[in-house]
Coordinates of C-alpha atoms in Angstrom, one line a residue:
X113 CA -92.3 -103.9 31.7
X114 CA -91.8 -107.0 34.0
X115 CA -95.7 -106.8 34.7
X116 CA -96.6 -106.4 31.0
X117 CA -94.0 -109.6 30.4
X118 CA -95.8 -111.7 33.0
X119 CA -99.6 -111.2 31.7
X120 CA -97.9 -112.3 28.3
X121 CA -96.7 -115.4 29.3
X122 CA -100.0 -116.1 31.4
X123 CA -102.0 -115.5 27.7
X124 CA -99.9 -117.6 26.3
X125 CA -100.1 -120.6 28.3
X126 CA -104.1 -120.1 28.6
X127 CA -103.7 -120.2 25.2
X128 CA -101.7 -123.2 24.9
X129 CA -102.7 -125.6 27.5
X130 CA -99.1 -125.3 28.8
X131 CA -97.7 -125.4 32.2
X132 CA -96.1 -122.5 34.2
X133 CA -93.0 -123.8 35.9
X134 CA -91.6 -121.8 38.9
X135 CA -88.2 -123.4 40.2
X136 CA -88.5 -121.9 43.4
X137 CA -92.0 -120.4 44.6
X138 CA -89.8 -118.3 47.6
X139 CA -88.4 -116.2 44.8
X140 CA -92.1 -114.8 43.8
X141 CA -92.6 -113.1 46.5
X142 CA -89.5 -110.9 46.1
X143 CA -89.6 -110.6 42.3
X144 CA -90.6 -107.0 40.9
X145 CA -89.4 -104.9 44.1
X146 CA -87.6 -101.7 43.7
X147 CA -86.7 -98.9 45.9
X148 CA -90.1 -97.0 44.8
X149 CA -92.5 -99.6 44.6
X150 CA -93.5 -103.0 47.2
X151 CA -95.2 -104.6 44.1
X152 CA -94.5 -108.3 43.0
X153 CA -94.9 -111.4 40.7
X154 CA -96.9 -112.7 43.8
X155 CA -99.7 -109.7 43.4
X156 CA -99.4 -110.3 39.1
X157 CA -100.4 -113.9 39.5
X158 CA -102.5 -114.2 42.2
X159 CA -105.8 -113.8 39.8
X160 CA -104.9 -116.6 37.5
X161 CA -104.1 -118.8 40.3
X162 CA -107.8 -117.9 41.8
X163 CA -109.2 -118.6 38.5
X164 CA -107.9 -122.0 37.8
X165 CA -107.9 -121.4 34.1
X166 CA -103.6 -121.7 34.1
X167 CA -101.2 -124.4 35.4
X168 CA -99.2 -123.2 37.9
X169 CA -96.3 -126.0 38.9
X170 CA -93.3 -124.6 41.2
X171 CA -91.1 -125.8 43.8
X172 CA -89.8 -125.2 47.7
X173 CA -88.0 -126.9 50.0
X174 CA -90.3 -127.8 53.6
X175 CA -88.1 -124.7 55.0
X176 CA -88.8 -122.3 51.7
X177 CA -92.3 -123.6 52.1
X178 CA -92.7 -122.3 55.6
X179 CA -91.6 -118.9 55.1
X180 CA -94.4 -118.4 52.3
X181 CA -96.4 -119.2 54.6
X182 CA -95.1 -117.0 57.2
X183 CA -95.3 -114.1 54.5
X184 CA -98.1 -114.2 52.5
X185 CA -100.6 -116.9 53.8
X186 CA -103.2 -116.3 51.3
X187 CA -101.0 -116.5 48.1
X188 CA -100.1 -120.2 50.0
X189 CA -103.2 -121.2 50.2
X190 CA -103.7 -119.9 46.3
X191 CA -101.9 -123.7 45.7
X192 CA -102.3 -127.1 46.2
X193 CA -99.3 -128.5 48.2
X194 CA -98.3 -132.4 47.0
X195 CA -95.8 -133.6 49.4
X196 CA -92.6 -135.2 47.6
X197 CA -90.7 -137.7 50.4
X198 CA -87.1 -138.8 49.0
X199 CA -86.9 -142.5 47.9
X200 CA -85.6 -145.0 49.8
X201 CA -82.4 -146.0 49.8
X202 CA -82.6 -148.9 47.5
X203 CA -84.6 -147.3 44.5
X204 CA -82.1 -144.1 45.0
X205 CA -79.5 -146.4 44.3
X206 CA -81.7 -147.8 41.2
X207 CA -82.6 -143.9 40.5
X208 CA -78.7 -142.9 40.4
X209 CA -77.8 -146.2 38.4
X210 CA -79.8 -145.3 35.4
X211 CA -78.4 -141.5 35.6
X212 CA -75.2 -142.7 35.4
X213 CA -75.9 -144.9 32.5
X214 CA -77.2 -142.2 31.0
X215 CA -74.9 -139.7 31.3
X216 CA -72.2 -142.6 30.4
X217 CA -74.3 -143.2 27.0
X218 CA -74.3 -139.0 26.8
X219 CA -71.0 -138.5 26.8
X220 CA -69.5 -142.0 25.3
X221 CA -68.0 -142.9 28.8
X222 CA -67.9 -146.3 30.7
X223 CA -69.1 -145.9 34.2
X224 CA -67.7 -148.6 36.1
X225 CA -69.5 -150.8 38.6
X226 CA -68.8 -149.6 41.7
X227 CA -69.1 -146.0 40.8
X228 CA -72.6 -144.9 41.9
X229 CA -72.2 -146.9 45.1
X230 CA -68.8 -144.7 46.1
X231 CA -70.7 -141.4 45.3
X232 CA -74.0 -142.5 46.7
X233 CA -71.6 -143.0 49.9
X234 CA -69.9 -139.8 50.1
X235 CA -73.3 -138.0 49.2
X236 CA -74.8 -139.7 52.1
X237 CA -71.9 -139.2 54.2
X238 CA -70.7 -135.4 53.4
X239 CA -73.6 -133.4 51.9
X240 CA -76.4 -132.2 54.3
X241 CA -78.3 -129.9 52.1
X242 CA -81.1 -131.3 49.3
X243 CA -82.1 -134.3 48.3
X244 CA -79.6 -137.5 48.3
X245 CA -80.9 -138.4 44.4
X246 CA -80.4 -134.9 43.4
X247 CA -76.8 -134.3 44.6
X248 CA -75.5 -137.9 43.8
X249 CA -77.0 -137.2 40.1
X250 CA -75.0 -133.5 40.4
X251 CA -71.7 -135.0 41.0
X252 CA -72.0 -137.7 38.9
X253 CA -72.3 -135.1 36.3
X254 CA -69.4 -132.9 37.4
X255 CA -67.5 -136.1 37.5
X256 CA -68.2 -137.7 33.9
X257 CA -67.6 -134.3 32.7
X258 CA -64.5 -133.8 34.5
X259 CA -63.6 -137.6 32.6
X260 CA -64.3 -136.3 29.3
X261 CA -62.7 -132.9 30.0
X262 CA -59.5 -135.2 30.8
X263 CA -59.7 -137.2 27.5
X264 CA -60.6 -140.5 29.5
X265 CA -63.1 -143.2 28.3
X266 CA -64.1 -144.9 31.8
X267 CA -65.0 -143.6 35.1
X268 CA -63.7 -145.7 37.8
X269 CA -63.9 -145.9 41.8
X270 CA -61.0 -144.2 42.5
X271 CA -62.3 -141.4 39.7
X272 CA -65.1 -140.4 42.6
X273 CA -62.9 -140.3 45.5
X274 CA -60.1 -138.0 43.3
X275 CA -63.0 -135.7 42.0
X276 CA -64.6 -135.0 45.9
X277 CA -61.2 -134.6 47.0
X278 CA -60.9 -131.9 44.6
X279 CA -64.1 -130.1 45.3
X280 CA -64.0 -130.9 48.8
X281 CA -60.3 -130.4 49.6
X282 CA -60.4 -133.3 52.0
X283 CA -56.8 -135.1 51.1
X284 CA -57.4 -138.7 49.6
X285 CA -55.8 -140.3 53.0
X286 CA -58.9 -139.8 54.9
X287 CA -61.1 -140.5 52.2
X288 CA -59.4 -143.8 51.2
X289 CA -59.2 -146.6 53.3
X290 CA -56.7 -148.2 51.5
X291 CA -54.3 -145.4 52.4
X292 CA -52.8 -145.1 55.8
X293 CA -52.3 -142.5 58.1
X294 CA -49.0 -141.9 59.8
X295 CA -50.0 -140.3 62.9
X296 CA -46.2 -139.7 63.4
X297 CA -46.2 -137.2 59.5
X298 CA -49.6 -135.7 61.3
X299 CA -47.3 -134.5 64.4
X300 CA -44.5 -133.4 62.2
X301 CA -46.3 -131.2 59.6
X302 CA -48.3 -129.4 62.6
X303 CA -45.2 -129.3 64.7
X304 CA -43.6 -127.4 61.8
X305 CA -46.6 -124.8 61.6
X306 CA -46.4 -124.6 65.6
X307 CA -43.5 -124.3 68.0
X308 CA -43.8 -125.4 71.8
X309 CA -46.8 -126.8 71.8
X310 CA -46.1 -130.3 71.9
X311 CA -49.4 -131.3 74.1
X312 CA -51.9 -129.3 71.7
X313 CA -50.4 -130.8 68.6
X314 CA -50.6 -134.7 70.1
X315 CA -54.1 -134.0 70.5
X316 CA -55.2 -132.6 67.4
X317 CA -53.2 -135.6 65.7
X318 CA -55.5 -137.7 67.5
X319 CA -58.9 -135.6 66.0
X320 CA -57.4 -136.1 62.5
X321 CA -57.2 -139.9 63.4
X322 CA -60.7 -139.9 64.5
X323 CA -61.7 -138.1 60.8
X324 CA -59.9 -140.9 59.0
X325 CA -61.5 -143.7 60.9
X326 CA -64.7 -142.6 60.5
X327 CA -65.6 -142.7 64.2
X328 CA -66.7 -138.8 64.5
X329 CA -70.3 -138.8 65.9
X330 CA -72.4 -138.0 62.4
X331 CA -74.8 -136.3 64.2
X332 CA -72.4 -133.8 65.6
X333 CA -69.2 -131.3 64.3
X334 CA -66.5 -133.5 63.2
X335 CA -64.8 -132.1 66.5
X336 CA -65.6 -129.8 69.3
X337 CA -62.4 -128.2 70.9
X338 CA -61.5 -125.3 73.5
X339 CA -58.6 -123.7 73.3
X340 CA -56.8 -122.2 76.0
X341 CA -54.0 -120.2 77.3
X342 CA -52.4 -117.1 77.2
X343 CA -52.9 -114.9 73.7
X344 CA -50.0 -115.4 71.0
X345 CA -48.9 -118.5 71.7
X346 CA -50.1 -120.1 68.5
X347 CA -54.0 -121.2 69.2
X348 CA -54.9 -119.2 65.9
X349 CA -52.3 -121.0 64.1
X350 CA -53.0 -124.0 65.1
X351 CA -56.8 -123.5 63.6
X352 CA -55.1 -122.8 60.6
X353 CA -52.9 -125.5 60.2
X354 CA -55.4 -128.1 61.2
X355 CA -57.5 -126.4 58.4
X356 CA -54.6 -126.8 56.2
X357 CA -54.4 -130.7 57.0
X358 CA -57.8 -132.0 57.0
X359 CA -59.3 -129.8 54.4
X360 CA -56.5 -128.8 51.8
X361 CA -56.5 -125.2 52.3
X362 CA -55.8 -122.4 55.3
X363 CA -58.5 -120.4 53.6
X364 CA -60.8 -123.5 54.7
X365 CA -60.8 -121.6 57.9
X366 CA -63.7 -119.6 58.8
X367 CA -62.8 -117.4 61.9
X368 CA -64.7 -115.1 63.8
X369 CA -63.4 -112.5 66.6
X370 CA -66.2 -112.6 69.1
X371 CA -65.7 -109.4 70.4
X372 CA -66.9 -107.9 67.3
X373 CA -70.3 -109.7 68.1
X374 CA -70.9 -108.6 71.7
X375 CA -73.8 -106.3 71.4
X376 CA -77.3 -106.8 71.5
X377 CA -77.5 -107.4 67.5
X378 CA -74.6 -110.1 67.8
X379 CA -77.3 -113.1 66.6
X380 CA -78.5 -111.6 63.5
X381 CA -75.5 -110.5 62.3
X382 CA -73.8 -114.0 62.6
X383 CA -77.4 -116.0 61.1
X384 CA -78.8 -113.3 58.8
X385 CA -81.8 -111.3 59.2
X386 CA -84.4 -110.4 56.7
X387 CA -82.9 -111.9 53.9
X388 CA -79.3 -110.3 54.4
X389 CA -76.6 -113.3 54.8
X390 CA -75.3 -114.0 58.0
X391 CA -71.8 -113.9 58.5
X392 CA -71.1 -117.4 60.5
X393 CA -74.2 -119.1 58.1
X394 CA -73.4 -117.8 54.7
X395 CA -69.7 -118.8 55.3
X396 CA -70.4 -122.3 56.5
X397 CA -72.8 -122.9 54.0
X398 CA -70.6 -122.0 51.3
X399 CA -68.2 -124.3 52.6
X400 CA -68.9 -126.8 54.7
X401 CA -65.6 -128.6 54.7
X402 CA -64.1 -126.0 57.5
X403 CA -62.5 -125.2 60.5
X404 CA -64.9 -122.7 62.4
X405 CA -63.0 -120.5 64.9
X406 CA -64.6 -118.9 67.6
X407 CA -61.4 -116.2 69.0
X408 CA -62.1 -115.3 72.2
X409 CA -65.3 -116.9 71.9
X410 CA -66.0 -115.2 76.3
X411 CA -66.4 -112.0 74.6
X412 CA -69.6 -112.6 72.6
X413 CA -73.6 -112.1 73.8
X414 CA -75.0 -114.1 75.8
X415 CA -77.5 -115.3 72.7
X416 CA -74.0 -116.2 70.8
X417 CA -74.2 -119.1 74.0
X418 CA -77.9 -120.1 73.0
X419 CA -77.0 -120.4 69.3
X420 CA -73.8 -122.8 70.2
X421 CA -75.7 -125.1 72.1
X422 CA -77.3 -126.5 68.8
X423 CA -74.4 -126.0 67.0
X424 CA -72.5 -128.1 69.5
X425 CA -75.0 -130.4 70.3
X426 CA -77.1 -131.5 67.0
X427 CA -74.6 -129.9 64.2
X428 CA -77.2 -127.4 63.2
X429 CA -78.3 -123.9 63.2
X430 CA -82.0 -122.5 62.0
X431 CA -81.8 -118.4 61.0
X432 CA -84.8 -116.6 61.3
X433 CA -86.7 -117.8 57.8
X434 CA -86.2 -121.4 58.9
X435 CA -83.1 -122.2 57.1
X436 CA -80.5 -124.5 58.3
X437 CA -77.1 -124.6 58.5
X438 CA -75.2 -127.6 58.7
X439 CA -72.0 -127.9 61.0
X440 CA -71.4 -131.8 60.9
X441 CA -68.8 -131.5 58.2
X442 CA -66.9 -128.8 60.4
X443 CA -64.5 -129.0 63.3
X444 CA -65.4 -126.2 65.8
X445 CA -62.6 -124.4 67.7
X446 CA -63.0 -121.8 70.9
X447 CA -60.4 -120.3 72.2
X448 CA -60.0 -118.1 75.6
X449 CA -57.7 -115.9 77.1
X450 CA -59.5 -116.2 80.5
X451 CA -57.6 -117.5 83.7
X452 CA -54.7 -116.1 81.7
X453 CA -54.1 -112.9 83.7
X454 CA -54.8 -114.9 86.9
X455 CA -52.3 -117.9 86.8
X456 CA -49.2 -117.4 88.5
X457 CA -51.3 -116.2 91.8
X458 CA -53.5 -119.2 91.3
X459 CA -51.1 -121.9 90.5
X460 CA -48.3 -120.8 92.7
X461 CA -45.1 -121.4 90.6
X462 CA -42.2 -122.3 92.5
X463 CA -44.1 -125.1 94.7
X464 CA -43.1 -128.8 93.1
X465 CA -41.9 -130.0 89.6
X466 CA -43.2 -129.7 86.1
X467 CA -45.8 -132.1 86.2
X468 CA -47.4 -130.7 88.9
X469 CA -47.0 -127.5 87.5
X470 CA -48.7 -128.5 84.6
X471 CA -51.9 -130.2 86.3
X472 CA -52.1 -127.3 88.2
X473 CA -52.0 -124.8 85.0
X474 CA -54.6 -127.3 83.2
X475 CA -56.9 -127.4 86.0
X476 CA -57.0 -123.3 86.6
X477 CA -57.5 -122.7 83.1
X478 CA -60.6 -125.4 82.8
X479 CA -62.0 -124.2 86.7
X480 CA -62.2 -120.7 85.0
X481 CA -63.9 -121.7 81.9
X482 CA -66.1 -124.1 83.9
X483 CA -67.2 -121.1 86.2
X484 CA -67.5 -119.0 83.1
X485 CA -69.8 -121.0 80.4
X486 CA -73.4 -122.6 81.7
X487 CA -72.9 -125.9 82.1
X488 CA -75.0 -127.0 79.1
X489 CA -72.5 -125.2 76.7
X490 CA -69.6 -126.6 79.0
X491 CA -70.0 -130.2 78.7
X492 CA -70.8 -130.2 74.9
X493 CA -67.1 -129.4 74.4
X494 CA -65.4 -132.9 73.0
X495 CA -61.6 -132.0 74.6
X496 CA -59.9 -129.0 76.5
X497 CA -56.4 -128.5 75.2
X498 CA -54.2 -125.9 77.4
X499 CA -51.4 -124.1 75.3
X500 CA -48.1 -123.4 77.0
X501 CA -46.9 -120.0 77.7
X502 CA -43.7 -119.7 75.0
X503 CA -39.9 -120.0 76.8
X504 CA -36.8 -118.2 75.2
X505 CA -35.7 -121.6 73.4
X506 CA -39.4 -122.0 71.4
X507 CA -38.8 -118.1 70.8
X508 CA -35.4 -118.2 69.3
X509 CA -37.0 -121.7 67.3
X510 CA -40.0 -119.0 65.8
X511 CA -37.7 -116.5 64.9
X512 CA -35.2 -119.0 62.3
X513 CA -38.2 -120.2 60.7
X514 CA -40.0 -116.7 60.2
X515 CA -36.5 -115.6 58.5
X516 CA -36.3 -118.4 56.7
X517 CA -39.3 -117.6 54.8
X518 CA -37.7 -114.1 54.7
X519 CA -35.2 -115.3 53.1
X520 CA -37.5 -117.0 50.3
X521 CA -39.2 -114.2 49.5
X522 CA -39.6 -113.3 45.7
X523 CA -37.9 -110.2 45.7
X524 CA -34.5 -111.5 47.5
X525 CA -34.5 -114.9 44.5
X526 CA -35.5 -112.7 42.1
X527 CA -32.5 -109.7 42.9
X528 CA -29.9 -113.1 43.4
X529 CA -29.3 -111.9 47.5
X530 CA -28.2 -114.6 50.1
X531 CA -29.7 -113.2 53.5
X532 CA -27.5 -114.6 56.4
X533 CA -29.0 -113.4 59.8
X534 CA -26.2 -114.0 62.9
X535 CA -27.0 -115.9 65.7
X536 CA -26.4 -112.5 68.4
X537 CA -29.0 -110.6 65.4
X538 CA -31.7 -113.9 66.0
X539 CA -31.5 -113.2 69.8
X540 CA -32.1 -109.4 69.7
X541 CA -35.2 -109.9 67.1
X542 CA -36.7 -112.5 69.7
X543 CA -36.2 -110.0 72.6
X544 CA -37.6 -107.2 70.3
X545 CA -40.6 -109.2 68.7
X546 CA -42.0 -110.9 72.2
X547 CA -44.3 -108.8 74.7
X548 CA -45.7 -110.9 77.6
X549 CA -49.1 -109.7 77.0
X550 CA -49.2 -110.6 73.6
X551 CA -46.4 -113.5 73.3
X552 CA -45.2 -114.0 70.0
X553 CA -47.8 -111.6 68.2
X554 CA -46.1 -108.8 67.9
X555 CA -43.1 -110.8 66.1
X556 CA -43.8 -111.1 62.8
X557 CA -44.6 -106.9 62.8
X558 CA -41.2 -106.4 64.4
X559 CA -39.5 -108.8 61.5
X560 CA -40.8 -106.4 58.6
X561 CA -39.7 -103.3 60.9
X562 CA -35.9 -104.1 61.7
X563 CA -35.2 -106.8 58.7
X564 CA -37.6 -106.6 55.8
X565 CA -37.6 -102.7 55.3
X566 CA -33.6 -102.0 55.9
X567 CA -33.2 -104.9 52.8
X568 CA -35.9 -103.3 50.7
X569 CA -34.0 -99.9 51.2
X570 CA -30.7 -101.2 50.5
X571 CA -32.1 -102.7 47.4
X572 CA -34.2 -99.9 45.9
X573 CA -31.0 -97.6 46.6
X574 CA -28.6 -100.2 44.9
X575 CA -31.3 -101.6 42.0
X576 CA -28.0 -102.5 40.1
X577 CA -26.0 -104.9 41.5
X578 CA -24.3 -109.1 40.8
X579 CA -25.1 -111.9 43.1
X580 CA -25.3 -110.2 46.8
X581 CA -24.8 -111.5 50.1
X582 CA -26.8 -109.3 53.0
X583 CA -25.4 -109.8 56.8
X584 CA -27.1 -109.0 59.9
X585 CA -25.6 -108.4 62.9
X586 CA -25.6 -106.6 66.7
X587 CA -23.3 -103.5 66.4
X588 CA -23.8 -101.5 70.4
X589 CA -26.8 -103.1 70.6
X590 CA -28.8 -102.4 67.0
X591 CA -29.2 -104.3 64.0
X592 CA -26.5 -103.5 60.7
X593 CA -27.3 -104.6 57.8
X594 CA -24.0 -105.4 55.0
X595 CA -23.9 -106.4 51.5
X596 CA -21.5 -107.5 50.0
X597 CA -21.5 -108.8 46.0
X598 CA -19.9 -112.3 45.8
X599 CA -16.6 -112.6 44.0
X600 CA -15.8 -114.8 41.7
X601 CA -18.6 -115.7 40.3
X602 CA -19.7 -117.0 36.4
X603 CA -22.3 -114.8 35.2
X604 CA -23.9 -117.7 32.6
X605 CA -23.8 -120.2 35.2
X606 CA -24.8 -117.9 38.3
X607 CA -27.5 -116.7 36.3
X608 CA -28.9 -120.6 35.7
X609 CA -28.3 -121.6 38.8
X610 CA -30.6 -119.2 40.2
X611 CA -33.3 -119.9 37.5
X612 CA -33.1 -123.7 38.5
X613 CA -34.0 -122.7 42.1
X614 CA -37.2 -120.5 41.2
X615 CA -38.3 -122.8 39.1
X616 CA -37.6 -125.7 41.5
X617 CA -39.2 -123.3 44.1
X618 CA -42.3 -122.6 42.2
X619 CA -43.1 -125.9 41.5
X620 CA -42.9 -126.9 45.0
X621 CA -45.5 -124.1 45.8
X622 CA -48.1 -125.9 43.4
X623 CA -47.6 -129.0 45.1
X624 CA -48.0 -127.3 48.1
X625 CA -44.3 -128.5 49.5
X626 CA -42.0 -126.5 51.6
X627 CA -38.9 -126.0 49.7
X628 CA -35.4 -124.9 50.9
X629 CA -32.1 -124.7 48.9

């Protein structure tokens, strides 16, 4: 059917003296395949290209042109190839004016002045793939759209910055210069995310400063960092929050455990292979705004190591077909266990103060990663940031604020419970959730074991009940759980209270604010 469909539409444009546009030429070659048969729209149109009696106009990029090439030379040379180069910069900016007009007219919108030079500027500044004309035109689109959609009748500067925010998920306080960064409320809201680490967090406070300055090397990742130190001690969280900060979203982080990717097929699987997405590329691509983790990036192939030193050192990686991938719009994260198991014999503790101490951890960890990577890969690395092995106090600190979100939880608002956790029940959790291999990793799995389960048991045994009040304490050295209901109590205005709180508390989720009452 597809084959009788194409001859039609050749016949007809003989017929007509009309043009056959193809949007993109790459797509030919795989059009028409099945399981049972290797034909295509390649082999259906190859005699009216030969015969010249039809107009044949399509597209490619340079790279989508190069793989044509690569897999069917003779259909390529079945066309004549016009070279398009993108305008200069000054008749882009006269290109994207009229659009904007345009579209303005279109949609009975005022563009202000200003507008297409703020889009032209983040287009130049944040989107790697296509044309500059064509994705300036794009957004300005999505934007006038998004103005109508909104009931507005101009489109203004600070319309462009609000919309890329929003698609982008880059806060408006590093996209705005008119908005300053506290460096201090960068500290505090990783701080809250990680416990200990006071070193790490200083330092990535100083990357998101970089971001909002506009000093990052534009030919490079926003930020190339190694992280260090012994495993569960909050490297991965870290990643996360920083994702969190700079690019609205945890999700925004796209993390791979290398030692899933240490056989000999390692490459293709993370850059794709015969059309099949890779799963570092596709992901990037999708969403370039990101925070790409590398977990225990020493466990990969060695031809993970090749791939990085492009990635690390021009903010690019080419697949197989020719297709790029753009990193400059990412921060790149490694971490490592290694030196970890080694420490103590190396560094000698016991022998002088702190700070010593602390030189001497910081220079074993970067000796071993030294010796480990080739020196190229090595010194492409921006800053080495060494995490600190957890103490009791930073333990005790991670356990209140994991039961705090405990005690949020849906199900306790929603059954009106009070959890109230005793300070001799917070010490026997940390004990319980910390292993020195693993450090605080094994926590959160001991929190659902000893607390979460015993409170969803007492309350699917008890489903009716007032206003309850659970206490956990040590009795001969295990956890007891006792409810109690609360006396007293007004059942109109107990019952609004706790309405005001959920919808206070879901309110502050949208907003994307930490709420406590």
């Amino acid at each position: 059917d597809w084959q009788r469909q194409a001859f039609d539409v050749i016949d007809e444009a003989h017929r007509a003296e009309a043009i056959v546009y193809i949007g993109h030429v790459i797509d030919v070659l795989d059009a028409g395949k099945s399981a049972h048969s290797d034909h295509n729209l390649a082999q259906v149109l190859a005699p009216a290209l030969a015969g010249r009696e039809v107009t044949f106009l399509a597209e490619a990029t340079p790279e989508e042109w190069a793989r044509v090439e690569r897999r069917n030379l003779g259909f390529a040379q079945s066309w004549s190839v016009i070279r398009v180069e993108e305008p200069r910069p000054e008749v882009s900016q006269k290109i994207l004016a009229k659009v904007a007009e345009s579209i303005g007219r279109e949609k009975e919108v005022t563009v202000e002045e200003g507008v297409v030079g703020a889009v032209v500027a983040l287009t130049r500044r944040f989107w790697p793939y296509g044309a500059l004309v064509g994705n300036a035109a794009a957004f300005l689109r999505r934007l006038v759209g998004a103005r109508v959609h909104a009931r507005a009748t101009a489109v203004t500067g600070g319309d462009v910055i609000e919309q890329f925010g929003a698609e982008s998920g880059i806060p408006r306080v590093l996209l705005r210069d008119d908005i300053a960064l506290d460096p201090e409320a960068v500290r505090a809201f990783l701080k809250a995310r990680v416990m200990g680490q006071e070193a790490a967090v200083a330092r990535l406070a100083e990357v998101v400063s970089v971001i909002k300055a506009g000093l990052a090397d534009p030919k490079k990742p926003v930020a190339t960092l190694f992280f260090a130190g012994p495993t569960g001690v909050g490297k991965t969280e870290l990643s996360k929050a920083l994702a969190e900060f700079v690019f609205g979203s945890r999700e925004r982080l796209v993390r791979l455990d290398m030692g899933e990717y240490a056989g000999p097929d390692a490459l293709e699987r993370l850059l794709g292979e015969a059309g099949a997405p890779g799963h570092l590329t596709a992901s990037v691509r999708r969403q370039p705004f990101c925070v790409v983790l590398f977990d225990e990036v020493e466990k990969a192939h060695p031809a993970v190591f090749d791939a990085l030193l492009g990635v690390l050192g021009e903010g690019r990686l080419t697949d197989s077909d020719g297709k790029f991938t753009d990193f400059r719009n990412a921060v790149i994260i490694m971490t490592s266990n290694l030196g970890a198991d080694t420490l103590k014999a190396r560094v000698g503790f016991g022998q002088g103060g702190e700070a010593v101490k602390g030189v001497a951890v910081r220079a074993h960890y970067v000796g071993e990663a030294e010796r480990f990577f080739r020196p190229e890969l090595f010194n492409r690395i921006d800053d080495f940031i060494v995490f600190d092995a957890l103490g009791a106090d930073v333990l005790r600190s991670i356990v209140v604020r994991e039961v705090d979100k405990i005690a949020a939880r849906d199900g306790l608002w929603r059954n009106e419970v009070a959890l109230e956790v005793g300070e001799d029940a917070m010490e026997l959790l940390a004990a319980r959730g910390f292993d020195p291999r693993y450090g605080a990793r094994p926590l959160k799995r001991t929190l659902e074991r000893e607390l979460v389960v015993p409170i969803g048991d007492r309350l699917a045994d008890h489903p009716e009940r007032g206003a309850t009040k659970m206490s956990v304490s040590v009795e001969q050295g295990a956890l007891t759980l006792r409810a109690t209901n609360v006396p007293g109590r007004d059942e109109t205005v107990s019952k609004a209270i706790f309405q005001a709180l959920e919808a206070t508390r879901l309110a502050a989720r949208e907003m994307g604010v930490e709420h406590r009452a």
